[in-house]
């Protein structure tokens, strides 16, 4: 704000002088050629020194703020590791032992410190309404400035990858879910449980597909099952997430069915489509009842 008001004063002085001079010395009928001059040492020194002084003064709060932002997070900060993948975000809470994807749960009123990494190419982590963007660089750990979501502003904040990272860059989104400390603790507790076992016949069929013909386990983890691959998002509590495909659509049964049928239609370029064997060989594809059972099983993973 300090710099904003300094800029407002400079703007008014410069534009005011410009408009005054344009009117005061405008060309009038009968004017001959104006007096021709070349150079004015005093004015040139003045208009070099004045901006230099203004910039030197503005540098003080700028640099101080930059140093503050890059300082160590406070002791009570919540630590999160965010890892960029083509094209989704992995979130790990080392102190809570939680791994999830595309939805960053944070308690309101508590400082949050996010470290940023990448598994493949350069991504950029951006929550426009909360904190400025910082790159996620392979083989290098960056840190987002520590942020706090105010106690009176719980809710959902949209996040977006802000660095062109391939086909589905524009659809590499995430959500920040800011909730009360109690809600956050409950969420952590739920996330620490293994994936809910199938409880209906339909869900059992979905589970069998997940670890069998569907080959979903080749890329995904569901804790408590033999599916332990880290290539794609952890699905242990997929049913508790609000969106799917990294924030592309709401996590409804209909959208999930569309996604399982042809993820590429919802998210062109997604690696799920090109990797899953079922999409290479149409005869191996999932039929409608198989999709229905997978939806029942995955939605049950609260
Ligand atoms: Cu990741 Cu753009």
PDB file of N, CA and C and ligand atoms in Angstrom, residues 85 87 89 122-124 161-165 169 172, ligand 1:
ATOM      1  N   UNK A  85       2.883 -32.858 -11.122  1.00  0.00           N
ATOM      2  CA  UNK A  85       2.984 -33.954 -12.082  1.00  0.00           C
ATOM      3  C   UNK A  85       2.265 -33.481 -13.343  1.00  0.00           C
ATOM      4  N   UNK A  87      -0.706 -34.137 -15.323  1.00  0.00           N
ATOM      5  CA  UNK A  87      -1.066 -32.775 -15.077  1.00  0.00           C
ATOM      6  C   UNK A  87      -1.954 -32.749 -13.864  1.00  0.00           C
ATOM      7  N   UNK A  89      -1.711 -32.304  -9.140  1.00  0.00           N
ATOM      8  CA  UNK A  89      -0.904 -31.933  -7.975  1.00  0.00           C
ATOM      9  C   UNK A  89      -1.024 -32.985  -6.878  1.00  0.00           C
ATOM     10  N   UNK A 122       8.722 -28.185 -15.510  1.00  0.00           N
ATOM     11  CA  UNK A 122       8.466 -27.028 -14.651  1.00  0.00           C
ATOM     12  C   UNK A 122       6.972 -26.710 -14.642  1.00  0.00           C
ATOM     13  N   UNK A 123       6.394 -26.674 -13.451  1.00  0.00           N
ATOM     14  CA  UNK A 123       5.019 -26.225 -13.261  1.00  0.00           C
ATOM     15  C   UNK A 123       5.092 -24.949 -12.417  1.00  0.00           C
ATOM     16  N   UNK A 124       3.954 -24.316 -12.197  1.00  0.00           N
ATOM     17  CA  UNK A 124       3.934 -23.167 -11.301  1.00  0.00           C
ATOM     18  C   UNK A 124       2.686 -23.235 -10.439  1.00  0.00           C
ATOM     19  N   UNK A 161      -2.150 -24.341 -12.296  1.00  0.00           N
ATOM     20  CA  UNK A 161      -0.762 -24.352 -12.746  1.00  0.00           C
ATOM     21  C   UNK A 161      -0.566 -23.144 -13.648  1.00  0.00           C
ATOM     22  N   UNK A 162       0.513 -22.395 -13.445  1.00  0.00           N
ATOM     23  CA  UNK A 162       0.692 -21.142 -14.167  1.00  0.00           C
ATOM     24  C   UNK A 162       1.943 -21.159 -15.045  1.00  0.00           C
ATOM     25  N   UNK A 163       2.400 -22.350 -15.411  1.00  0.00           N
ATOM     26  CA  UNK A 163       3.577 -22.437 -16.269  1.00  0.00           C
ATOM     27  C   UNK A 163       3.272 -23.477 -17.343  1.00  0.00           C
ATOM     28  N   UNK A 164       3.341 -23.076 -18.617  1.00  0.00           N
ATOM     29  CA  UNK A 164       3.004 -23.989 -19.708  1.00  0.00           C
ATOM     30  C   UNK A 164       3.805 -25.282 -19.560  1.00  0.00           C
ATOM     31  N   UNK A 165       3.098 -26.414 -19.361  1.00  0.00           N
ATOM     32  CA  UNK A 165       3.792 -27.651 -19.012  1.00  0.00           C
ATOM     33  C   UNK A 165       3.336 -28.818 -19.883  1.00  0.00           C
ATOM     34  N   UNK A 169      -1.977 -28.469 -19.687  1.00  0.00           N
ATOM     35  CA  UNK A 169      -1.577 -27.407 -18.744  1.00  0.00           C
ATOM     36  C   UNK A 169      -2.767 -26.601 -18.230  1.00  0.00           C
ATOM     37  N   UNK A 172      -4.760 -28.179 -15.495  1.00  0.00           N
ATOM     38  CA  UNK A 172      -4.027 -28.633 -14.310  1.00  0.00           C
ATOM     39  C   UNK A 172      -4.390 -27.686 -13.178  1.00  0.00           C
TER      40      UNK A 172
HETATM   41 CU1  LIG B   1       1.635 -27.807 -14.858  1.00  0.00          CU
HETATM   42 CU2  LIG B   1       1.114 -26.067 -16.386  1.00  0.00          CU
END
